[in-house]
Short mmCIF file of C-alpha atoms in Angstrom, two decimals:
data_model
loop_
_atom_site.label_atom_id
_atom_site.label_comp_id
_atom_site.label_asym_id
_atom_site.label_seq_id
_atom_site.Cartn_x
_atom_site.Cartn_y
_atom_site.Cartn_z
CA MET H 1183 0.00 0.00 0.00
CA LEU H 1184 1.49 3.34 -1.06
CA PHE H 1185 2.21 6.01 1.54
CA LEU H 1186 -0.68 8.22 0.37
CA HIS H 1187 -3.17 5.34 0.59
CA ARG H 1188 -1.89 4.47 4.06
CA LEU H 1189 -2.23 8.12 5.13
CA ARG H 1190 -5.85 8.31 3.91
CA GLU H 1191 -6.69 5.18 5.89
CA THR H 1192 -4.99 6.65 8.96
CA CYS H 1193 -6.97 9.87 8.57
CA ARG H 1194 -10.20 7.85 8.57
CA GLU H 1195 -9.22 5.58 11.46
CA HIS H 1196 -7.91 8.43 13.65
CA ALA H 1197 -10.10 11.26 12.34
CA SER H 1198 -10.45 13.02 15.69
CA LYS H 1199 -6.89 12.43 16.90
CA THR H 1200 -4.33 15.27 16.67
CA ALA H 1201 -2.05 14.82 13.67
CA VAL H 1202 -0.16 18.14 13.79
CA ASP H 1203 0.13 20.46 16.79
CA PHE H 1204 1.96 23.43 15.28
CA ARG H 1205 3.49 25.71 17.88
CA ARG H 1206 4.78 29.18 17.11
CA PRO H 1207 6.21 31.52 19.76
CA ALA H 1208 3.00 33.56 20.04
CA SER H 1209 0.32 31.13 18.83
CA SER H 1210 -0.49 27.54 17.97
CA GLU H 1211 -2.55 25.64 15.40
CA ARG H 1212 -3.85 22.12 15.86
CA LEU H 1213 -5.13 19.79 13.13
CA SER H 1214 -6.74 16.40 13.62
CA PHE H 1215 -6.09 13.68 11.06
CA GLY H 1216 -9.57 14.32 9.70
CA GLU H 1217 -8.86 18.04 9.37
CA LEU H 1218 -5.49 17.31 7.77
CA HIS H 1219 -7.20 15.18 5.11
CA ALA H 1220 -9.90 17.81 4.52
CA GLY H 1221 -7.29 20.58 4.27
CA THR H 1222 -5.18 18.51 1.88
CA THR H 1223 -8.26 17.90 -0.31
CA ARG H 1224 -9.12 21.61 -0.39
CA THR H 1225 -5.47 22.43 -1.15
CA ALA H 1226 -5.62 19.98 -4.06
CA ALA H 1227 -8.54 21.98 -5.47
CA TRP H 1228 -6.53 25.19 -5.00
CA LEU H 1229 -3.60 23.68 -6.94
CA ALA H 1230 -5.96 22.62 -9.75
CA GLY H 1231 -7.18 26.21 -9.89
CA LYS H 1232 -3.58 27.29 -10.49
CA GLY H 1233 -3.32 24.93 -13.46
CA VAL H 1234 -1.32 22.17 -11.74
CA CYS H 1235 -1.70 18.76 -13.41
CA ALA H 1236 -0.17 15.32 -12.89
CA GLY H 1237 3.60 15.38 -13.46
CA ASP H 1238 3.97 19.13 -12.88
CA ARG H 1239 6.59 20.30 -10.40
CA VAL H 1240 5.25 22.44 -7.55
CA ALA H 1241 7.99 24.46 -5.81
CA ILE H 1242 7.07 25.13 -2.17
CA CYS H 1243 9.25 27.94 -0.82
CA LEU H 1244 7.61 28.69 2.52
CA PRO H 1245 8.56 28.90 6.17
CA LYS H 1246 7.67 25.87 8.24
CA SER H 1247 3.88 25.94 8.50
CA VAL H 1248 0.67 23.95 8.21
CA ALA H 1249 0.36 25.43 4.71
CA SER H 1250 3.71 23.94 3.62
CA ILE H 1251 2.66 20.51 4.93
CA GLN H 1252 -0.70 20.57 3.16
CA LEU H 1253 0.78 21.82 -0.12
CA HIS H 1254 3.32 18.99 -0.07
CA LEU H 1255 0.70 16.32 0.60
CA ALA H 1256 -1.75 17.82 -1.90
CA ALA H 1257 0.83 17.98 -4.70
CA CYS H 1258 1.69 14.30 -4.17
CA SER H 1259 -2.01 13.38 -3.96
CA VAL H 1260 -2.91 14.85 -7.36
CA GLY H 1261 0.01 13.16 -9.11
CA ALA H 1262 2.15 16.29 -9.25
CA VAL H 1263 5.73 16.46 -7.92
CA SER H 1264 6.30 18.18 -4.58
CA MET H 1265 9.48 20.27 -4.60
CA PRO H 1266 10.21 21.77 -1.16
CA VAL H 1267 12.71 24.64 -1.28
CA ASN H 1268 14.71 26.28 1.50
CA PRO H 1269 12.93 29.61 2.18
CA ASP H 1270 16.29 31.18 3.05
CA TYR H 1271 17.62 30.66 -0.47
CA SER H 1272 18.72 33.82 -2.23
CA GLN H 1273 16.86 35.07 -5.27
CA ALA H 1274 19.66 33.79 -7.53
CA GLU H 1275 19.49 30.29 -6.01
CA LEU H 1276 15.70 30.20 -6.30
CA ASN H 1277 15.79 31.45 -9.88
CA TYR H 1278 18.21 28.64 -10.81
CA LEU H 1279 15.97 25.99 -9.25
CA LEU H 1280 12.92 27.28 -11.12
CA ARG H 1281 14.76 27.30 -14.43
CA ASP H 1282 16.26 23.87 -13.93
CA SER H 1283 13.13 22.18 -12.57
CA ARG H 1284 10.74 23.83 -15.04
CA ALA H 1285 8.33 24.11 -12.14
CA LYS H 1286 4.74 24.82 -13.12
CA LEU H 1287 4.04 26.73 -9.91
CA LEU H 1288 6.03 28.43 -7.16
CA VAL H 1289 4.18 28.95 -3.88
CA THR H 1290 6.01 31.44 -1.72
CA THR H 1291 5.43 34.15 0.85
CA GLN H 1292 3.88 37.50 0.12
CA GLY H 1293 6.54 40.04 -0.80
CA ARG H 1294 9.07 37.46 -2.02
CA SER H 1295 8.91 39.08 -5.47
CA GLY H 1296 10.25 42.25 -3.87
CA GLY H 1297 7.44 44.45 -5.18
CA MET H 1298 8.59 43.88 -8.76
CA GLY H 1299 5.94 41.30 -9.56
CA PRO H 1300 6.65 37.62 -10.12
CA VAL H 1301 7.31 37.88 -13.87
CA ALA H 1302 9.96 40.57 -13.45
CA ARG H 1303 11.48 38.85 -10.43
CA PHE H 1304 11.87 35.47 -12.14
CA PRO H 1305 12.62 36.46 -15.75
CA ASP H 1306 14.37 33.23 -16.76
CA SER H 1307 11.57 30.80 -15.95
CA GLU H 1308 8.03 30.14 -17.07
CA THR H 1309 6.94 29.32 -13.55
CA ARG H 1310 3.70 30.79 -12.31
CA VAL H 1311 4.02 32.40 -8.88
CA ALA H 1312 1.45 32.33 -6.10
CA GLU H 1313 2.32 34.49 -3.11
CA ILE H 1314 0.46 33.56 0.06
CA ASP H 1315 0.30 34.30 3.76
CA PRO H 1316 1.06 30.83 5.20
CA HIS H 1317 -0.85 31.60 8.39
CA ARG H 1318 -4.05 32.61 6.53
CA PHE H 1319 -3.78 30.09 3.71
CA GLY H 1320 -6.53 27.80 5.01
CA ARG H 1321 -9.08 30.62 4.91
CA ASP H 1322 -8.48 31.20 1.20
CA LEU H 1323 -9.02 27.60 0.05
CA PRO H 1324 -12.05 26.35 -1.90
CA PRO H 1325 -14.80 24.94 0.37
CA ARG H 1326 -14.32 21.40 -0.94
CA GLY H 1327 -11.97 19.44 -3.16
CA PRO H 1328 -11.74 16.35 -5.34
CA ASP H 1329 -12.04 12.73 -4.24
CA LEU H 1330 -8.34 12.04 -3.84
CA ALA H 1331 -8.94 8.29 -3.76
CA SER H 1332 -10.19 8.45 -7.36
CA ILE H 1333 -6.93 9.99 -8.67
CA PRO H 1334 -4.69 7.22 -10.06
CA ILE H 1335 -1.17 7.19 -8.62
CA ALA H 1336 1.39 4.76 -10.06
CA ALA H 1337 4.07 3.33 -7.78
CA ASP H 1338 6.86 4.41 -10.16
CA GLN H 1339 5.47 7.93 -10.54
CA THR H 1340 7.70 10.71 -9.16
CA ALA H 1341 6.29 12.06 -5.91
CA LEU H 1342 9.09 14.26 -4.63
CA MET H 1343 12.06 16.15 -6.00
CA LEU H 1344 14.65 17.45 -3.55
CA TYR H 1345 17.62 19.44 -4.78
CA THR H 1346 20.97 18.25 -3.54
CA SER H 1347 24.35 19.80 -4.29
CA GLY H 1348 26.47 18.24 -7.02
CA THR H 1349 30.16 18.18 -7.86
CA THR H 1350 29.55 20.54 -10.79
CA GLY H 1351 28.62 23.24 -8.29
CA ARG H 1352 24.99 23.30 -9.36
CA PRO H 1353 22.36 21.47 -7.28
CA LYS H 1354 20.61 18.53 -8.93
CA GLY H 1355 17.02 17.41 -8.43
CA ALA H 1356 16.87 13.94 -6.88
CA CYS H 1357 13.60 12.27 -7.91
CA MET H 1358 11.89 9.90 -5.49
CA SER H 1359 8.94 7.76 -6.56
CA HIS H 1360 5.85 6.94 -4.53
CA ALA H 1361 7.25 3.42 -4.21
CA SER H 1362 10.61 4.58 -2.79
CA LEU H 1363 8.90 6.88 -0.27
CA THR H 1364 6.69 4.01 0.83
CA ALA H 1365 9.65 1.62 1.11
CA ASN H 1366 11.47 4.11 3.33
CA MET H 1367 8.45 4.40 5.61
CA ASP H 1368 7.93 0.62 5.81
CA MET H 1369 11.57 0.09 6.74
CA LEU H 1370 11.69 2.80 9.40
CA CYS H 1371 8.33 1.90 10.90
CA GLU H 1372 9.60 -1.63 11.49
CA ALA H 1373 13.12 -0.69 12.62
CA TRP H 1374 12.13 2.19 14.93
CA LYS H 1375 8.86 0.65 16.14
CA TRP H 1376 6.72 3.64 15.28
CA SER H 1377 3.18 3.45 16.69
CA ALA H 1378 0.06 5.61 16.93
CA ASP H 1379 0.91 6.14 20.62
CA ASP H 1380 4.05 8.11 19.76
CA VAL H 1381 4.31 11.88 19.99
CA LEU H 1382 7.11 13.39 17.88
CA LEU H 1383 8.80 16.65 18.86
CA HIS H 1384 9.56 18.08 15.40
CA ALA H 1385 12.26 20.78 15.32
CA LEU H 1386 13.79 20.07 11.89
CA PRO H 1387 13.20 21.99 8.63
CA LEU H 1388 10.60 20.63 6.20
CA PHE H 1389 12.60 21.21 3.00
CA HIS H 1390 15.16 18.54 3.92
CA VAL H 1391 14.84 14.75 3.73
CA HIS H 1392 15.46 14.45 7.48
CA GLY H 1393 12.63 16.68 8.62
CA LEU H 1394 10.16 15.90 5.83
CA LEU H 1395 10.52 12.18 5.15
CA VAL H 1396 12.21 10.68 8.18
CA ALA H 1397 10.39 12.71 10.84
CA LEU H 1398 7.06 14.03 9.50
CA HIS H 1399 6.27 11.17 7.11
CA GLY H 1400 7.27 8.67 9.79
CA ALA H 1401 4.80 10.11 12.29
CA LEU H 1402 1.97 10.45 9.75
CA PHE H 1403 2.59 6.93 8.44
CA ALA H 1404 2.18 5.51 11.96
CA GLY H 1405 -0.76 7.68 12.96
CA ALA H 1406 1.39 9.42 15.59
CA THR H 1407 1.03 13.04 16.69
CA SER H 1408 3.64 15.61 15.64
CA VAL H 1409 4.30 18.57 17.93
CA VAL H 1410 5.84 20.88 15.34
CA LEU H 1411 8.05 23.82 16.31
CA SER H 1412 8.33 26.62 13.76
CA SER H 1413 12.12 26.55 14.05
CA PHE H 1414 14.84 25.11 16.23
CA ASP H 1415 15.27 26.91 19.53
CA ALA H 1416 17.29 25.05 22.18
CA GLN H 1417 15.27 26.43 25.11
CA GLN H 1418 11.96 25.53 23.49
CA VAL H 1419 13.23 22.04 22.63
CA VAL H 1420 14.46 21.42 26.19
CA ARG H 1421 11.05 22.48 27.53
CA GLY H 1422 9.36 20.18 25.00
CA LEU H 1423 11.58 17.22 25.89
CA ALA H 1424 11.16 17.70 29.64
CA GLY H 1425 7.39 18.24 29.49
CA GLY H 1426 6.54 14.55 29.51
CA GLU H 1427 4.35 14.72 26.40
CA CYS H 1428 6.73 13.64 23.63
CA THR H 1429 8.20 10.19 23.09
CA VAL H 1430 10.35 10.70 19.96
CA PHE H 1431 12.88 13.40 19.05
CA MET H 1432 15.10 13.65 15.96
CA ALA H 1433 17.95 16.11 15.47
CA VAL H 1434 21.28 16.77 13.83
CA PRO H 1435 24.53 16.92 15.85
CA THR H 1436 24.58 20.75 15.85
CA MET H 1437 21.19 20.76 17.58
CA TYR H 1438 22.42 18.34 20.24
CA ARG H 1439 25.50 20.47 20.80
CA ARG H 1440 23.31 23.52 21.46
CA ILE H 1441 21.00 21.58 23.76
CA LEU H 1442 24.00 20.30 25.75
CA SER H 1443 25.50 23.80 25.88
CA LEU H 1444 22.23 25.12 27.31
CA LEU H 1445 22.07 22.32 29.89
CA GLY H 1446 25.59 22.97 31.15
CA ASP H 1447 25.99 20.49 34.01
CA ASP H 1448 22.25 19.92 34.47
CA VAL H 1449 20.76 16.47 33.93
CA MET H 1450 17.35 15.86 32.32
CA ASP H 1451 14.84 13.17 33.27
CA LEU H 1452 13.65 11.71 29.97
CA ARG H 1453 12.31 8.37 31.19
CA HIS H 1454 9.08 9.09 29.30
CA MET H 1455 10.98 9.28 25.99
CA ARG H 1456 11.19 6.22 23.74
CA LEU H 1457 13.58 7.32 21.01
CA LEU H 1458 16.25 9.95 20.35
CA THR H 1459 17.89 9.86 16.92
CA SER H 1460 20.78 11.73 15.34
CA GLY H 1461 21.62 12.00 11.66
CA SER H 1462 22.63 14.13 8.65
CA ASP H 1463 26.18 14.25 10.01
CA ARG H 1464 28.43 12.16 12.20
CA LEU H 1465 27.86 12.55 15.94
CA PRO H 1466 31.17 12.92 17.82
CA VAL H 1467 31.80 10.25 20.45
CA GLU H 1468 32.02 12.84 23.23
CA ALA H 1469 28.59 14.24 22.25
CA PHE H 1470 27.16 10.69 22.22
CA GLN H 1471 28.49 10.15 25.73
CA ARG H 1472 27.22 13.51 27.03
CA ILE H 1473 23.73 12.85 25.65
CA GLU H 1474 23.64 9.55 27.53
CA ARG H 1475 25.01 11.13 30.70
CA GLN H 1476 22.82 14.25 30.77
CA MET H 1477 19.70 13.16 28.88
CA GLY H 1478 19.58 9.63 30.22
CA MET H 1479 19.35 7.88 26.84
CA ARG H 1480 21.65 6.43 24.24
CA VAL H 1481 20.93 8.22 21.00
CA VAL H 1482 20.17 6.09 17.92
CA GLU H 1483 22.60 7.07 15.17
CA ARG H 1484 21.60 6.27 11.61
CA TYR H 1485 22.86 6.91 8.10
CA GLY H 1486 21.04 8.12 5.02
CA MET H 1487 21.07 10.66 2.23
CA THR H 1488 18.67 12.54 -0.03
CA GLU H 1489 18.86 9.96 -2.81
CA THR H 1490 18.12 6.95 -0.61
CA GLY H 1491 16.44 7.94 2.60
CA ILE H 1492 17.71 6.01 5.62
CA MET H 1493 19.83 2.93 4.89
CA LEU H 1494 21.53 2.02 8.18
CA SER H 1495 20.45 2.39 11.78
CA ASN H 1496 21.47 1.33 15.24
CA PRO H 1497 18.81 -0.77 16.95
CA VAL H 1498 16.05 0.72 19.09
CA ASP H 1499 16.40 -2.30 21.38
CA GLY H 1500 19.95 -3.55 21.58
CA GLU H 1501 23.55 -2.41 21.61
CA ARG H 1502 24.33 1.07 20.32
CA ILE H 1503 27.99 1.91 19.95
CA ALA H 1504 29.31 5.46 19.69
CA GLY H 1505 30.70 6.17 16.24
CA GLN H 1506 28.76 3.40 14.50
CA VAL H 1507 25.67 3.90 12.32
CA GLY H 1508 24.30 0.41 12.76
CA VAL H 1509 23.11 -2.25 10.35
CA PRO H 1510 21.06 -2.18 7.12
CA LEU H 1511 17.33 -1.61 7.51
CA PRO H 1512 15.00 -4.43 6.42
CA GLY H 1513 15.13 -4.70 2.61
CA VAL H 1514 18.26 -2.57 2.21
CA GLY H 1515 21.22 -4.03 0.36
CA MET H 1516 24.61 -2.64 1.45
CA ARG H 1517 28.14 -3.43 0.34
CA ILE H 1518 31.60 -1.85 0.44
CA ARG H 1519 33.79 -1.55 -2.64
CA ASP H 1520 37.15 -0.06 -3.50
CA PRO H 1521 36.16 3.34 -5.00
CA GLU H 1522 38.80 3.07 -7.74
CA THR H 1523 38.74 -0.60 -8.77
CA GLY H 1524 35.28 -1.68 -7.62
CA ALA H 1525 36.77 -4.73 -5.89
CA PRO H 1526 35.03 -5.94 -2.71
CA ALA H 1527 36.54 -4.58 0.51
CA GLY H 1528 37.53 -7.11 3.14
CA GLN H 1529 36.12 -7.19 6.64
CA GLY H 1530 37.25 -4.06 8.47
CA GLU H 1531 38.66 -2.49 5.29
CA VAL H 1532 37.59 1.02 4.30
CA GLY H 1533 35.81 1.47 0.97
CA GLU H 1534 32.88 3.23 -0.67
CA LEU H 1535 29.41 2.43 0.69
CA GLN H 1536 27.03 1.27 -2.02
CA THR H 1537 23.34 0.42 -1.69
CA GLN H 1538 20.57 -1.28 -3.62
CA GLY H 1539 16.87 -1.74 -2.95
CA PRO H 1540 13.39 -0.21 -3.28
CA HIS H 1541 14.43 2.78 -1.15
CA VAL H 1542 16.78 4.19 -3.83
CA PHE H 1543 15.72 7.20 -5.88
CA THR H 1544 14.96 6.94 -9.61
CA GLY H 1545 17.60 9.41 -10.82
CA TYR H 1546 18.59 13.04 -11.20
CA TRP H 1547 16.17 15.35 -12.97
CA ARG H 1548 17.19 16.00 -16.60
CA ASP H 1549 20.69 14.62 -15.99
CA PRO H 1550 20.97 11.05 -17.30
CA GLU H 1551 24.78 11.25 -17.39
CA LYS H 1552 25.06 12.07 -13.68
CA THR H 1553 22.48 9.40 -12.93
CA GLU H 1554 24.48 6.81 -14.88
CA ARG H 1555 27.73 7.79 -13.12
CA SER H 1556 26.03 7.43 -9.75
CA PHE H 1557 25.28 3.74 -10.27
CA THR H 1558 27.62 0.81 -10.80
CA ASP H 1559 27.30 -1.42 -13.85
CA ASP H 1560 25.36 -3.95 -11.78
CA GLY H 1561 22.89 -1.35 -10.47
CA TRP H 1562 24.20 -0.34 -7.03
CA PHE H 1563 24.01 3.33 -6.01
CA ARG H 1564 27.38 4.88 -5.16
CA THR H 1565 26.97 7.00 -2.03
CA GLY H 1566 30.39 8.66 -2.26
CA ASP H 1567 30.86 8.00 1.47
CA LEU H 1568 33.63 5.85 2.90
CA GLY H 1569 33.14 3.32 5.65
CA LEU H 1570 33.85 -0.15 6.96
CA CYS H 1571 31.86 -3.10 8.28
CA ASP H 1572 32.98 -5.06 11.34
CA LYS H 1573 32.63 -8.78 11.96
CA LYS H 1574 29.18 -8.29 13.52
CA GLY H 1575 27.90 -6.56 10.38
CA ARG H 1576 27.87 -3.08 11.93
CA TYR H 1577 28.92 -0.11 9.82
CA GLU H 1578 31.13 2.81 10.67
CA LEU H 1579 31.60 5.95 8.56
CA LYS H 1580 35.16 7.00 7.76
CA GLY H 1581 34.76 10.14 5.68
CA ARG H 1582 33.88 11.00 2.12
CA SER H 1583 35.37 10.27 -1.25
CA THR H 1584 34.25 13.73 -2.41
CA ASP H 1585 34.87 17.26 -1.16
CA LEU H 1586 31.37 17.50 0.31
CA ILE H 1587 31.10 19.65 3.45
CA ILE H 1588 28.39 18.89 6.01
CA SER H 1589 27.72 22.02 8.06
CA GLY H 1590 24.95 21.94 10.64
CA GLY H 1591 23.54 18.85 8.96
CA PHE H 1592 23.28 20.49 5.52
CA ASN H 1593 25.29 19.49 2.46
CA VAL H 1594 27.56 22.13 0.93
CA TYR H 1595 29.64 21.45 -2.17
CA PRO H 1596 32.74 23.69 -2.26
CA SER H 1597 32.49 24.24 -6.03
CA GLU H 1598 29.23 26.18 -5.64
CA VAL H 1599 30.79 28.51 -3.06
CA GLU H 1600 33.98 28.83 -5.11
CA HIS H 1601 31.95 29.79 -8.18
CA THR H 1602 30.30 32.60 -6.20
CA LEU H 1603 33.56 33.83 -4.68
CA ALA H 1604 35.33 33.85 -8.06
CA ALA H 1605 32.77 36.35 -9.36
CA HIS H 1606 34.04 39.00 -6.92
CA PRO H 1607 36.63 41.36 -8.45
CA ASP H 1608 38.92 41.06 -5.40
CA VAL H 1609 39.31 37.29 -5.80
CA GLY H 1610 42.17 35.97 -7.90
CA GLN H 1611 42.04 32.32 -6.82
CA CYS H 1612 40.04 30.53 -4.17
CA ALA H 1613 39.45 27.12 -2.61
CA VAL H 1614 36.74 26.18 -0.12
CA VAL H 1615 36.95 23.38 2.46
CA GLY H 1616 35.20 22.33 5.65
CA LEU H 1617 37.20 22.73 8.85
CA PRO H 1618 36.27 21.15 12.20
CA ASP H 1619 33.94 23.35 14.24
CA PRO H 1620 32.55 22.64 17.72
CA ASP H 1621 29.09 23.95 16.82
CA TRP H 1622 28.57 23.31 13.09
CA GLY H 1623 30.57 20.09 12.81
CA GLU H 1624 32.33 21.59 9.80
CA ALA H 1625 32.62 25.30 9.10
CA VAL H 1626 32.66 26.44 5.48
CA THR H 1627 36.08 28.07 5.13
CA ALA H 1628 37.40 29.94 2.09
CA PHE H 1629 41.10 30.29 1.22
CA VAL H 1630 41.61 33.24 -1.12
CA VAL H 1631 44.45 34.72 -3.12
CA SER H 1632 43.33 38.34 -3.30
CA LYS H 1633 43.79 40.81 -6.14
CA SER H 1634 43.18 43.68 -3.75
CA PRO H 1635 46.02 45.39 -1.85
CA ASP H 1636 43.55 45.68 1.05
CA PRO H 1637 41.82 42.28 1.32
CA CYS H 1638 38.67 42.31 3.42
CA GLU H 1639 37.08 39.19 4.91
CA SER H 1640 33.71 40.81 5.68
CA ARG H 1641 33.41 42.14 2.12
CA LEU H 1642 33.75 38.66 0.64
CA ILE H 1643 31.44 37.07 3.21
CA GLY H 1644 28.83 39.74 2.46
CA HIS H 1645 29.20 39.07 -1.27
CA CYS H 1646 28.53 35.35 -0.71
CA ARG H 1647 25.62 36.02 1.61
CA ARG H 1648 23.83 37.95 -1.13
CA SER H 1649 23.99 34.98 -3.49
CA LEU H 1650 23.99 31.93 -1.22
CA ALA H 1651 21.94 30.55 1.64
CA GLY H 1652 23.42 31.27 5.05
CA TYR H 1653 24.64 27.72 5.67
CA LYS H 1654 26.67 27.82 2.43
CA THR H 1655 28.25 31.20 3.18
CA PRO H 1656 31.85 30.97 4.48
CA LYS H 1657 32.20 31.40 8.23
CA ARG H 1658 35.77 32.48 7.68
CA VAL H 1659 38.00 33.74 4.86
CA VAL H 1660 41.74 33.06 5.02
CA PHE H 1661 44.00 35.08 2.70
CA LEU H 1662 47.07 33.37 1.24
CA GLU H 1663 49.80 34.45 -1.16
CA SER H 1664 49.21 31.27 -3.15
CA LEU H 1665 47.18 28.07 -2.97
CA PRO H 1666 49.05 24.79 -2.47
CA ARG H 1667 49.03 22.80 -5.72
CA ASN H 1668 50.46 19.49 -6.89
CA ALA H 1669 52.62 18.92 -9.98
CA MET H 1670 49.51 18.83 -12.16
CA GLY H 1671 48.33 22.17 -10.83
CA LYS H 1672 45.47 20.76 -8.76
CA VAL H 1673 44.76 22.51 -5.46
CA GLN H 1674 45.77 20.24 -2.58
CA LYS H 1675 42.79 20.72 -0.32
CA GLN H 1676 44.06 18.13 2.14
CA LEU H 1677 46.81 20.62 3.05
CA LEU H 1678 44.22 23.34 3.65
CA ARG H 1679 42.28 20.98 5.90
CA GLY H 1680 45.40 20.02 7.84
CA PRO H 1681 47.18 21.82 10.68
CA ALA H 1682 48.89 24.27 8.33
CA GLY H 1683 45.62 25.46 6.84
CA GLN H 1684 43.75 25.55 10.13
CA GLY H 1685 46.46 27.54 11.79
CA THR H 1686 46.80 30.17 9.08
CA GLY H 1687 45.90 33.68 10.16
CA GLY H 1688 43.14 35.57 8.31
#
């Protein structure tokens, strides 16, 4: 049974039960499963009124809200493709996504077009723009909508497209089918023992696979209640965890670091909690140990990515070891291969993690060459991550075979930042790497050979901030007389990541 069919059944079975309890600093909004279904149906009628048909991409560029949830579910329900977009993206980033995706409709906040009107603001795309007030959206919907059960949805039909950074410096749309979304939910529901009795404290963004698929879809799939916070705030999360209401919490390591920083030496009583998970980046061993010591639980580390959903997880019941990401979920094929030769890695040997199964995405939007390169000749997806498997079949991550930076749980490819920096007249040469950071995990750091006699770090950071989302913008700019290169002229980024690079003055 596909995810959407399961959700409709859940909405009927638990019609009066709270599905989403959305809490903003000054107000709250609560929807039962019955109301969620009715709102999704009315939103489907609203999308039809905007000309959205099956197969069309619907870009949802909104702050976290009930409106963003209903638009996502409605787009999937009518056979269109939901395309959540980070609302903090710059106009240039958003314009690229609209051009590349050929989105039929962009739903965004009022004023996003900057008073210029949507056509002038997005001149390079044919996307229609609907500007809404997310908090009043429900009042503007048609009184009723179509019978969603009568709309045919094929298992191999694309349901979701999430843009993920690529080595070319331009993000690529990863397409996930209704079947792959359903497979992910089936696997996680079994592995993490989701039930209708659970209450999820949701503090993650909804434009990312972690917050949308792993957290929100997981709760909806099980008929559980989601207490949704409009954004991550450590104090609000600590109050939510300690309140005794919630049983499940999911976060990235940066969030746990901020929670632990707020706690100081205090210890929380979380005996009412059933599950804490951490993902999107590696959790340092010392953070794992502090969570257990001060929050009273061993966090469940897991491993996944945009193109696959979750693949590996530590057990809910059983041994959890700091630094390990567990074993394959039910139905997930995993293997380790030498990234250069493709030969099988021996037990305990480091190689590239590769996966196969119904959870894997269908490919990159309009990029068959990248899609082909991402799979082996025998059909296994190449994650680009390095790891090993011990004699008990447990996996441990050992780094990446690419230059990918993970900052605060978000993927940043250096080439995209380098492309932006190179456009500034003060920049002669540049290289971007991730350096260890106690808060972000990795801090985006730019090394620049300047053309200016008076190089200015804040000027270059400001230039990047105007064109890139905040998490992609360098936290620091280091000026060098030259970049280290090998005999072939390639920048040796490993030297910039090492002690010499980290110790260089700005």
